[in-house]
Short mmCIF file of C-alpha atoms in Angstrom, two decimals:
data_model
loop_
_atom_site.label_atom_id
_atom_site.label_comp_id
_atom_site.label_asym_id
_atom_site.label_seq_id
_atom_site.Cartn_x
_atom_site.Cartn_y
_atom_site.Cartn_z
CA MET A 1 2.22 -29.31 25.64
CA LYS A 2 2.41 -26.04 27.58
CA PRO A 3 -0.26 -23.60 26.34
CA LYS A 4 0.96 -20.51 24.54
CA LYS A 5 1.08 -17.26 26.48
CA GLN A 6 -1.90 -15.12 25.52
CA LYS A 7 -0.84 -11.80 24.01
CA VAL A 8 -2.46 -9.06 21.91
CA PHE A 9 -0.81 -7.09 19.12
CA LEU A 10 -2.91 -4.00 18.34
CA PHE A 11 -1.74 -2.00 15.32
CA GLY A 12 -3.51 1.32 14.90
CA ILE A 13 -3.30 3.09 11.54
CA ASP A 14 -4.66 6.61 11.71
CA GLY A 15 -7.21 7.26 8.99
CA PHE A 16 -6.84 3.83 7.31
CA VAL A 17 -9.58 3.80 4.66
CA PRO A 18 -11.87 0.74 4.25
CA LYS A 19 -12.51 1.19 0.52
CA LEU A 20 -8.75 1.32 -0.10
CA VAL A 21 -7.71 -1.50 2.25
CA PHE A 22 -10.58 -3.86 1.44
CA GLY A 23 -10.96 -2.81 -2.19
CA ARG A 24 -8.82 -0.67 -4.45
CA TYR A 25 -5.40 -1.40 -2.87
CA ARG A 26 -6.02 -4.82 -1.34
CA ASN A 27 -4.16 -6.87 -3.97
CA GLN A 28 -1.07 -4.74 -3.43
CA LEU A 29 -1.08 -5.15 0.35
CA PRO A 30 -0.13 -8.82 0.81
CA ASN A 31 0.26 -8.79 4.58
CA PHE A 32 -3.00 -7.03 5.37
CA SER A 33 -4.74 -9.13 2.72
CA CYS A 34 -3.44 -12.34 4.33
CA LEU A 35 -4.71 -11.21 7.73
CA ILE A 36 -8.13 -10.49 6.24
CA GLU A 37 -8.27 -13.93 4.61
CA GLU A 38 -7.14 -15.80 7.72
CA GLY A 39 -9.26 -13.84 10.19
CA SER A 40 -12.16 -11.42 10.14
CA TYR A 41 -12.69 -7.84 9.06
CA GLY A 42 -15.29 -5.12 9.09
CA ILE A 43 -16.14 -1.45 9.38
CA LEU A 44 -15.14 0.21 12.63
CA ASN A 45 -17.70 2.94 13.23
CA SER A 46 -15.83 5.87 14.67
CA THR A 47 -16.87 7.96 17.61
CA VAL A 48 -19.06 11.04 17.35
CA PRO A 49 -17.07 13.09 16.57
CA PRO A 50 -14.56 11.02 14.52
CA THR A 51 -11.55 12.94 15.80
CA SER A 52 -8.25 11.17 16.51
CA THR A 53 -8.03 12.16 20.17
CA VAL A 54 -11.65 11.17 20.72
CA ALA A 55 -11.63 7.88 18.83
CA TRP A 56 -8.29 6.50 20.04
CA THR A 57 -9.29 7.24 23.63
CA SER A 58 -12.53 5.32 23.12
CA ILE A 59 -10.70 2.43 21.42
CA ASN A 60 -8.26 2.14 24.31
CA SER A 61 -10.84 2.51 27.08
CA GLY A 62 -13.98 0.73 25.90
CA ARG A 63 -15.94 3.87 26.76
CA ASP A 64 -17.75 6.47 24.66
CA PRO A 65 -16.69 10.15 24.45
CA GLY A 66 -19.16 11.21 27.11
CA GLU A 67 -17.62 8.73 29.54
CA THR A 68 -13.99 9.50 28.69
CA GLY A 69 -14.51 13.26 28.82
CA ILE A 70 -12.76 13.67 25.45
CA GLN A 71 -14.87 15.12 22.63
CA SER A 72 -12.38 17.44 20.93
CA TYR A 73 -8.78 18.45 20.46
CA MET A 74 -9.42 21.39 22.74
CA ALA A 75 -10.14 21.45 26.45
CA LYS A 76 -13.10 23.63 27.34
CA GLN A 77 -12.13 25.74 30.32
CA GLY A 78 -14.55 27.40 32.69
CA ARG A 79 -18.00 28.65 31.76
CA HIS A 80 -16.87 29.77 28.34
CA TYR A 81 -14.41 28.48 25.77
CA ARG A 82 -12.35 31.64 26.33
CA THR A 83 -8.87 30.22 26.86
CA PRO A 84 -8.81 26.97 24.90
CA SER A 85 -5.85 24.65 25.24
CA LEU A 86 -5.04 21.27 23.76
CA VAL A 87 -6.38 18.29 25.64
CA THR A 88 -3.83 16.02 27.30
CA SER A 89 -3.85 12.62 28.95
CA THR A 90 -4.73 14.32 32.24
CA ASP A 91 -8.16 15.23 30.82
CA ILE A 92 -9.22 11.59 30.37
CA LYS A 93 -11.80 10.54 32.97
CA THR A 94 -11.70 6.75 32.55
CA PRO A 95 -9.03 4.04 32.91
CA LEU A 96 -7.25 2.99 29.73
CA LEU A 97 -6.07 -0.47 28.73
CA TRP A 98 -2.60 -0.02 30.23
CA ASP A 99 -4.14 1.12 33.53
CA MET A 100 -6.38 -1.94 33.71
CA LEU A 101 -3.60 -4.31 32.66
CA SER A 102 -1.03 -2.80 35.03
CA ARG A 103 -3.35 -3.50 37.96
CA LYS A 104 -3.40 -7.16 36.91
CA GLY A 105 0.37 -7.40 36.55
CA LYS A 106 0.20 -7.39 32.74
CA LYS A 107 2.77 -5.48 30.70
CA THR A 108 1.92 -2.98 27.94
CA ILE A 109 4.04 -1.37 25.24
CA ALA A 110 2.15 1.81 24.23
CA LEU A 111 3.60 3.75 21.30
CA ASN A 112 2.38 6.94 19.62
CA ILE A 113 -1.21 6.55 20.82
CA PRO A 114 -3.04 9.88 20.57
CA LEU A 115 -3.64 11.56 23.90
CA THR A 116 -0.96 9.84 25.97
CA TYR A 117 1.09 12.98 26.68
CA PRO A 118 2.17 13.46 29.42
CA ALA A 119 3.19 9.82 29.76
CA LYS A 120 1.98 8.07 32.88
CA LYS A 121 3.52 5.37 34.99
CA ILE A 122 2.56 1.97 33.61
CA ASN A 123 3.78 -1.59 33.84
CA GLY A 124 5.70 -1.41 30.59
CA VAL A 125 6.90 1.33 28.24
CA MET A 126 5.08 4.37 26.85
CA VAL A 127 6.19 6.80 24.14
CA THR A 128 3.63 9.56 23.60
CA ASP A 129 1.83 10.96 20.57
CA PHE A 130 1.69 13.67 17.90
CA LEU A 131 0.39 16.27 20.38
CA THR A 132 3.63 15.99 22.35
CA PRO A 133 5.24 19.48 22.50
CA SER A 134 8.84 18.25 22.64
CA PHE A 135 10.99 15.20 23.27
CA ASP A 136 11.07 15.89 27.00
CA ASP A 137 10.97 13.73 30.10
CA LYS A 138 7.16 13.68 30.02
CA SER A 139 7.13 12.06 26.58
CA VAL A 140 8.61 8.72 27.63
CA TYR A 141 8.01 6.31 30.48
CA PRO A 142 10.22 5.18 32.03
CA VAL A 143 12.35 8.28 31.44
CA SER A 144 15.42 6.07 31.20
CA PHE A 145 14.11 4.70 27.88
CA LYS A 146 14.54 8.15 26.33
CA LYS A 147 18.30 7.54 26.23
CA LYS A 148 17.76 4.24 24.42
CA ILE A 149 15.57 5.97 21.81
CA GLN A 150 18.31 8.50 21.11
CA GLU A 151 20.85 5.70 20.90
CA LEU A 152 18.70 3.82 18.39
CA LEU A 153 18.20 7.02 16.38
CA PHE A 154 21.92 7.87 16.45
CA GLY A 155 21.48 10.87 18.72
CA LYS A 156 18.46 12.35 16.97
CA ASP A 157 15.30 13.39 18.76
CA TYR A 158 12.16 11.36 18.20
CA MET A 159 9.70 12.71 15.62
CA PHE A 160 6.19 12.70 17.06
CA ASP A 161 4.69 14.24 13.89
CA VAL A 162 5.78 15.58 10.52
CA ALA A 163 5.42 19.15 11.83
CA GLY A 164 3.93 21.09 14.71
CA PHE A 165 0.19 20.86 15.34
CA LEU A 166 -1.56 21.08 11.94
CA GLY A 167 1.66 22.36 10.34
CA TYR A 168 1.52 19.67 7.65
CA LYS A 169 -1.35 21.52 5.96
CA LYS A 170 1.00 24.21 4.65
CA MET A 171 3.96 21.96 3.81
CA ASN A 172 5.52 21.53 0.39
CA LEU A 173 4.11 18.22 -0.86
CA ASP A 174 7.47 16.61 -1.56
CA PHE A 175 8.71 17.61 1.87
CA LEU A 176 5.54 16.22 3.46
CA ILE A 177 6.14 12.84 1.80
CA SER A 178 9.77 12.88 2.91
CA GLN A 179 8.88 13.80 6.49
CA SER A 180 6.14 11.16 6.64
CA TYR A 181 8.59 8.40 5.74
CA LYS A 182 11.30 9.78 8.01
CA MET A 183 8.92 9.89 10.98
CA THR A 184 7.36 6.51 10.32
CA LYS A 185 10.72 4.79 9.87
CA GLN A 186 11.68 6.08 13.32
CA HIS A 187 8.43 4.80 14.78
CA PHE A 188 8.86 1.34 13.30
CA LYS A 189 12.48 1.16 14.43
CA ILE A 190 11.57 1.87 18.06
CA ALA A 191 8.54 -0.42 17.81
CA ARG A 192 10.58 -3.34 16.49
CA TYR A 193 13.18 -2.92 19.23
CA LEU A 194 10.53 -3.03 21.96
CA PHE A 195 8.61 -5.81 20.23
CA GLU A 196 11.69 -8.04 20.06
CA LYS A 197 13.57 -7.12 23.24
CA MET A 198 10.79 -6.61 25.78
CA ASP A 199 8.33 -9.01 27.32
CA TRP A 200 4.77 -7.79 26.77
CA ASP A 201 1.14 -8.84 27.05
CA LEU A 202 -0.28 -5.97 24.97
CA PHE A 203 1.66 -4.31 22.18
CA ASP A 204 -0.33 -1.18 21.29
CA PHE A 205 1.17 0.87 18.46
CA VAL A 206 -0.27 3.69 16.30
CA THR A 207 1.18 5.20 13.12
CA ILE A 208 -0.13 8.52 11.77
CA GLY A 209 1.63 9.12 8.43
CA THR A 210 -1.36 7.71 6.56
CA ASP A 211 -3.60 10.43 7.97
CA ARG A 212 -1.24 13.21 6.96
CA LEU A 213 -0.98 11.98 3.37
CA HIS A 214 -4.71 11.40 2.98
CA HIS A 215 -5.49 14.97 4.00
CA MET A 216 -3.14 16.50 1.46
CA PHE A 217 -3.08 14.05 -1.48
CA TRP A 218 -6.70 12.93 -1.87
CA ALA A 219 -7.25 15.12 -4.92
CA HIS A 220 -4.35 13.29 -6.56
CA ILE A 221 -5.92 9.82 -6.15
CA ASP A 222 -9.68 10.37 -6.39
CA PRO A 223 -11.13 11.05 -9.87
CA THR A 224 -14.43 12.16 -8.28
CA HIS A 225 -12.71 15.02 -6.43
CA GLU A 226 -13.62 18.38 -7.94
CA ARG A 227 -9.95 19.41 -7.67
CA TYR A 228 -8.72 16.09 -9.11
CA VAL A 229 -5.22 16.35 -10.56
CA LYS A 230 -5.17 14.14 -13.65
CA ASN A 231 -1.88 12.35 -14.33
CA SER A 232 -0.51 13.80 -11.12
CA PRO A 233 3.10 12.97 -10.19
CA TYR A 234 1.64 12.17 -6.77
CA LYS A 235 -0.99 9.71 -8.00
CA ASN A 236 0.75 6.84 -6.17
CA ALA A 237 1.77 8.76 -3.04
CA VAL A 238 -0.89 7.16 -0.84
CA LEU A 239 -0.57 3.68 -2.37
CA ASP A 240 3.21 3.69 -1.99
CA PHE A 241 2.89 4.62 1.67
CA TYR A 242 0.27 1.93 2.24
CA LYS A 243 2.65 -0.60 0.65
CA TYR A 244 5.47 0.59 2.91
CA VAL A 245 3.31 0.22 6.04
CA ASP A 246 2.13 -3.19 4.84
CA GLY A 247 5.73 -4.32 4.44
CA GLU A 248 6.69 -3.16 7.92
CA PHE A 249 3.61 -4.83 9.38
CA GLY A 250 4.65 -8.04 7.64
CA LYS A 251 7.96 -8.04 9.51
CA PHE A 252 6.06 -8.23 12.80
CA MET A 253 3.78 -10.95 11.48
CA LYS A 254 6.73 -13.15 10.51
CA HIS A 255 8.32 -12.94 13.97
CA SER A 256 8.21 -15.94 16.30
CA LYS A 257 6.37 -13.89 18.95
CA MET A 258 3.34 -13.83 16.66
CA ASP A 259 2.41 -17.38 17.55
CA SER A 260 -0.96 -19.05 17.99
CA GLY A 261 -1.35 -17.41 21.40
CA THR A 262 -1.24 -13.92 19.91
CA THR A 263 -4.41 -12.09 18.94
CA VAL A 264 -3.71 -9.62 16.13
CA MET A 265 -5.88 -6.57 15.55
CA VAL A 266 -5.55 -3.77 13.00
CA VAL A 267 -7.81 -0.78 13.55
CA SER A 268 -8.24 2.80 12.39
CA ASP A 269 -9.80 5.65 14.31
CA HIS A 270 -11.69 6.93 11.28
CA GLY A 271 -11.59 6.77 7.51
CA MET A 272 -11.13 9.56 4.97
CA ASP A 273 -13.06 10.92 2.02
CA HIS A 274 -12.87 13.89 -0.32
CA MET A 275 -14.02 17.19 1.13
CA ILE A 276 -16.05 19.35 -1.23
CA ARG A 277 -16.12 22.60 0.75
CA ARG A 278 -16.38 23.90 4.29
CA ILE A 279 -19.45 25.54 5.77
CA ASN A 280 -18.61 28.85 7.47
CA LEU A 281 -20.72 27.94 10.45
CA ASN A 282 -19.79 30.66 12.93
CA ASP A 283 -20.59 33.28 10.30
CA TRP A 284 -23.93 31.52 9.78
CA LEU A 285 -24.54 31.57 13.54
CA ARG A 286 -23.75 35.29 13.63
CA GLU A 287 -26.15 35.96 10.76
CA LYS A 288 -28.89 34.03 12.60
CA GLY A 289 -28.32 36.01 15.80
CA PHE A 290 -26.74 33.22 17.86
CA LEU A 291 -23.22 34.67 17.94
CA ALA A 292 -22.02 38.25 18.35
CA VAL A 293 -18.59 39.88 18.26
CA LYS A 294 -17.54 42.94 20.20
CA LYS A 295 -17.83 46.18 18.24
CA GLU A 296 -14.10 46.81 18.25
CA PHE A 297 -13.56 43.55 16.39
CA ALA A 298 -16.27 43.93 13.77
CA ASP A 299 -13.65 44.75 11.11
CA PHE A 300 -13.09 41.00 10.69
CA TYR A 301 -15.64 41.26 7.94
CA ALA A 302 -13.71 43.99 6.14
CA ASN A 303 -10.20 42.65 6.60
CA GLY A 304 -10.82 38.97 5.97
CA PRO A 305 -11.29 35.88 8.11
CA LYS A 306 -9.30 34.95 11.17
CA ARG A 307 -9.44 32.10 13.64
CA LEU A 308 -12.15 32.46 16.22
CA ASP A 309 -10.58 34.40 19.08
CA TYR A 310 -12.70 33.84 22.13
CA GLU A 311 -11.82 37.25 23.53
CA THR A 312 -13.53 38.87 20.55
CA ILE A 313 -16.89 37.25 21.27
CA ASP A 314 -19.54 39.36 22.95
CA TRP A 315 -20.58 36.68 25.42
CA ASP A 316 -23.57 38.63 26.73
CA LYS A 317 -25.10 38.45 23.26
CA THR A 318 -23.86 34.99 22.26
CA SER A 319 -25.83 31.80 22.84
CA VAL A 320 -24.08 29.38 20.45
CA ILE A 321 -20.59 28.87 19.00
CA ALA A 322 -19.11 26.13 16.82
CA THR A 323 -15.62 24.66 17.02
CA GLU A 324 -13.55 22.05 15.14
CA GLY A 325 -12.96 21.80 11.41
CA TYR A 326 -14.45 18.61 9.95
CA GLN A 327 -17.54 18.06 12.02
CA ALA A 328 -18.87 20.97 14.06
CA ASN A 329 -18.91 20.77 17.84
CA VAL A 330 -21.75 23.07 18.85
CA TYR A 331 -21.83 24.63 22.32
CA ILE A 332 -24.99 26.25 23.65
CA TYR A 333 -24.38 28.82 26.39
CA ASP A 334 -27.99 29.78 27.02
CA LYS A 335 -28.77 26.77 29.18
CA LYS A 336 -32.29 27.93 30.03
CA ASN A 337 -33.22 27.76 26.37
CA ARG A 338 -30.96 24.85 25.42
CA VAL A 339 -33.74 22.55 24.23
CA LYS A 340 -35.42 25.30 22.22
CA ILE A 341 -32.15 26.41 20.60
CA LEU A 342 -31.07 22.85 19.85
CA ARG A 343 -34.44 22.12 18.28
CA ARG A 344 -34.12 25.21 16.09
CA ILE A 345 -30.60 24.55 14.83
CA SER A 346 -31.43 20.87 14.34
CA LYS A 347 -34.21 22.02 12.03
CA GLU A 348 -32.33 24.79 10.23
CA LEU A 349 -28.85 23.32 9.70
CA PRO A 350 -30.12 20.47 7.45
CA LEU A 351 -31.66 23.16 5.21
CA ILE A 352 -28.20 24.40 4.25
CA ARG A 353 -27.53 23.29 0.69
CA GLY A 354 -24.29 22.50 -1.07
CA VAL A 355 -22.25 24.86 -3.21
CA LYS A 356 -24.15 23.73 -6.34
CA GLY A 357 -27.53 23.87 -4.65
CA GLU A 358 -27.59 20.16 -3.91
CA LYS A 359 -29.37 18.81 -0.84
CA LEU A 360 -26.95 17.65 1.84
CA ASN A 361 -27.33 14.62 4.07
CA THR A 362 -26.76 16.55 7.29
CA LYS A 363 -27.01 15.02 10.74
CA VAL A 364 -27.24 16.86 14.05
CA TYR A 365 -26.38 14.62 17.01
CA ASP A 366 -27.70 15.61 20.43
CA THR A 367 -24.89 14.46 22.72
CA SER A 368 -27.24 14.09 25.68
CA LYS A 369 -28.89 11.26 23.72
CA ILE A 370 -25.90 9.53 22.11
CA TYR A 371 -23.46 9.56 25.06
CA ARG A 372 -23.95 7.32 28.06
CA LYS A 373 -22.77 10.18 30.24
CA LYS A 374 -22.58 13.83 29.22
CA GLY A 375 -20.27 16.03 31.25
CA ASP A 376 -20.58 19.81 31.45
CA LYS A 377 -17.64 20.27 29.05
CA ALA A 378 -19.11 18.21 26.23
CA PRO A 379 -20.58 19.92 23.16
CA ASP A 380 -24.35 20.10 23.11
CA ALA A 381 -24.46 18.85 19.54
CA VAL A 382 -22.15 17.46 16.88
CA VAL A 383 -22.96 18.27 13.26
CA TYR A 384 -21.99 16.26 10.16
CA PHE A 385 -22.63 18.13 6.91
CA ASP A 386 -23.27 15.59 4.15
CA ASN A 387 -21.64 12.76 6.13
CA LEU A 388 -18.56 15.02 6.48
CA ARG A 389 -18.05 15.54 2.75
CA TYR A 390 -18.63 19.15 3.70
CA GLY A 391 -16.40 20.18 6.55
CA THR A 392 -16.89 23.17 8.80
CA ASN A 393 -14.87 26.32 9.22
CA ASN A 394 -14.82 27.86 12.67
CA ASP A 395 -12.97 30.96 11.43
CA ILE A 396 -14.97 34.15 11.56
CA GLY A 397 -15.20 36.93 8.99
CA ASN A 398 -15.60 34.86 5.83
CA LYS A 399 -17.48 36.17 2.83
CA GLY A 400 -20.29 33.83 1.90
CA LEU A 401 -21.35 30.47 3.27
CA TYR A 402 -18.59 28.29 1.80
CA SER A 403 -14.82 28.22 1.84
CA GLU A 404 -12.23 25.80 0.46
CA GLY A 405 -10.04 25.96 3.54
CA THR A 406 -9.41 27.74 6.79
CA THR A 407 -6.71 30.08 8.04
CA VAL A 408 -4.82 26.91 9.05
CA GLY A 409 -4.77 25.51 5.51
CA THR A 410 -6.73 23.57 2.90
CA ASP A 411 -7.37 19.81 2.98
CA ASP A 412 -8.11 17.57 0.03
CA ALA A 413 -9.90 15.17 2.37
CA GLY A 414 -11.64 15.13 5.71
CA HIS A 415 -12.46 12.46 8.24
CA ALA A 416 -15.05 9.84 7.34
CA PRO A 417 -17.04 8.08 10.09
CA GLU A 418 -16.06 4.57 8.94
CA GLY A 419 -12.69 3.08 9.87
CA VAL A 420 -11.12 -0.38 9.59
CA ILE A 421 -11.13 -3.43 11.86
CA ILE A 422 -9.19 -6.62 11.07
CA LEU A 423 -8.97 -9.39 13.67
CA LYS A 424 -7.16 -12.68 13.80
CA LYS A 425 -7.38 -14.98 16.82
CA GLU A 426 -7.07 -18.73 17.08
CA GLY A 427 -10.62 -20.00 17.40
CA GLY A 428 -11.93 -16.48 16.78
CA PRO A 429 -14.46 -15.19 14.25
CA LEU A 430 -13.93 -15.52 10.50
CA GLY A 431 -15.24 -13.50 7.58
CA ASN A 432 -17.11 -10.22 7.60
CA LEU A 433 -17.76 -8.75 11.05
CA GLY A 434 -20.09 -6.10 9.65
CA GLN A 435 -20.35 -2.95 11.75
CA VAL A 436 -18.15 -2.75 14.86
CA GLU A 437 -18.04 0.04 17.46
CA THR A 438 -14.94 1.63 18.98
CA VAL A 439 -16.08 0.62 22.47
CA GLN A 440 -15.78 -3.06 21.46
CA ILE A 441 -12.01 -3.03 20.95
CA ALA A 442 -10.85 -2.74 24.58
CA PRO A 443 -13.20 -5.44 25.92
CA THR A 444 -12.05 -7.76 23.10
CA ILE A 445 -8.44 -7.23 24.17
CA LEU A 446 -9.15 -7.72 27.86
CA LYS A 447 -11.11 -10.91 27.21
CA ALA A 448 -8.32 -12.25 24.99
CA LEU A 449 -5.91 -11.69 27.88
CA GLY A 450 -8.21 -13.33 30.42
CA ILE A 451 -9.07 -10.08 32.25
CA LYS A 452 -12.67 -10.20 33.46
CA GLU A 453 -12.85 -6.42 33.77
CA TYR A 454 -14.06 -6.40 30.15
CA LYS A 455 -17.54 -7.06 31.53
CA LYS A 456 -17.58 -3.59 33.12
CA LEU A 457 -16.93 -1.74 29.87
CA SER A 458 -19.49 -0.24 27.50
CA GLY A 459 -18.86 -2.50 24.52
CA LYS A 460 -19.38 -6.17 23.80
CA PRO A 461 -16.22 -8.18 22.95
CA LEU A 462 -15.85 -9.59 19.44
CA ILE A 463 -14.62 -12.98 20.67
#
């Protein structure tokens, strides 16, 4: 009998939560539950930081954030972070799965994977991600497939996200639910077309609606949340969406292409958990003398907070700033005293207590020690307040140490460092995989496809 063609189906679910998938919701997710029972599962430890752009790039490269050059949503430009812009696929410093497979004549379908805009030439098809500014010719490769998308969507443009960047945080909740389904239905429709009609070796597909709903509905599903809404009309919003995604996933699993030669993987870039408060870290840095604003902008503290505008910083008097909103990415600009400053903040930040005076489990990661390679644009440290149950606020001009939200909006939940991994391969591992790292996903895929380049990557394959 002719051996089955070896293929990999990688389904990425942004923010998929282990305690929901493996526990609370498992009995209501028959397709994911079946995959768990027939294969193996575990905790996928996210990158540091556990940001979508950072983690998905690591998952699809087999490299850590220091190696990929992606440690944030924002691209640090020049000596200072003065003119920040969103990172794009052009900022990635390492080859990704589709690059490695294209060189070997293997075909990839890559859909909605964070940090793929602008799309690059690959052996296959690419539709870019939620950071895509518009449905333009850079969002699809080959460009000719853009016409097919519009045909399949009856002339409508493709929805890359439920709103513009971070716009979901200020959406009406009913509209957010509606938009999440509308977007995800589009994504699955295009995915099924490519899955069925195209030949492929790797089918790599990410859906993000889960992440959007977690952020805004966690207080409606978690009785431990201090803003818990008892008997909320939205108490099943997350479960219903999980069930919808499970059903769509099941349609793929029942297809004849999912034969014994197909390795199936389900992964998430991070998990989610309730967020208690945010630490106003840049205000703390200013109070400690690490950050200064120009005199003409000092009225921030009279007129209320605003997003950190890098033109307002007095750079001659500033040695440290913090960016991001869940973890803190800390940049030290006084390089001569970097070690001394890092030692001081590593000692003082864990002394910050919670809003009720509770001690926080705060970690300060020195990126020069946790990354295999640290470029000059990487943060000097990444800070997790209470394992991210306390987020950070990089706005400036807040009153007090804590805030519920930022000028962008308020989240019910923030990113958790633990994501999901489920794996099914004929002859592969069974049962609990324990702790798995993001850098192990790409080498597992390459090895499953018979590509020896997996040996050059930073992670050890799971098979």
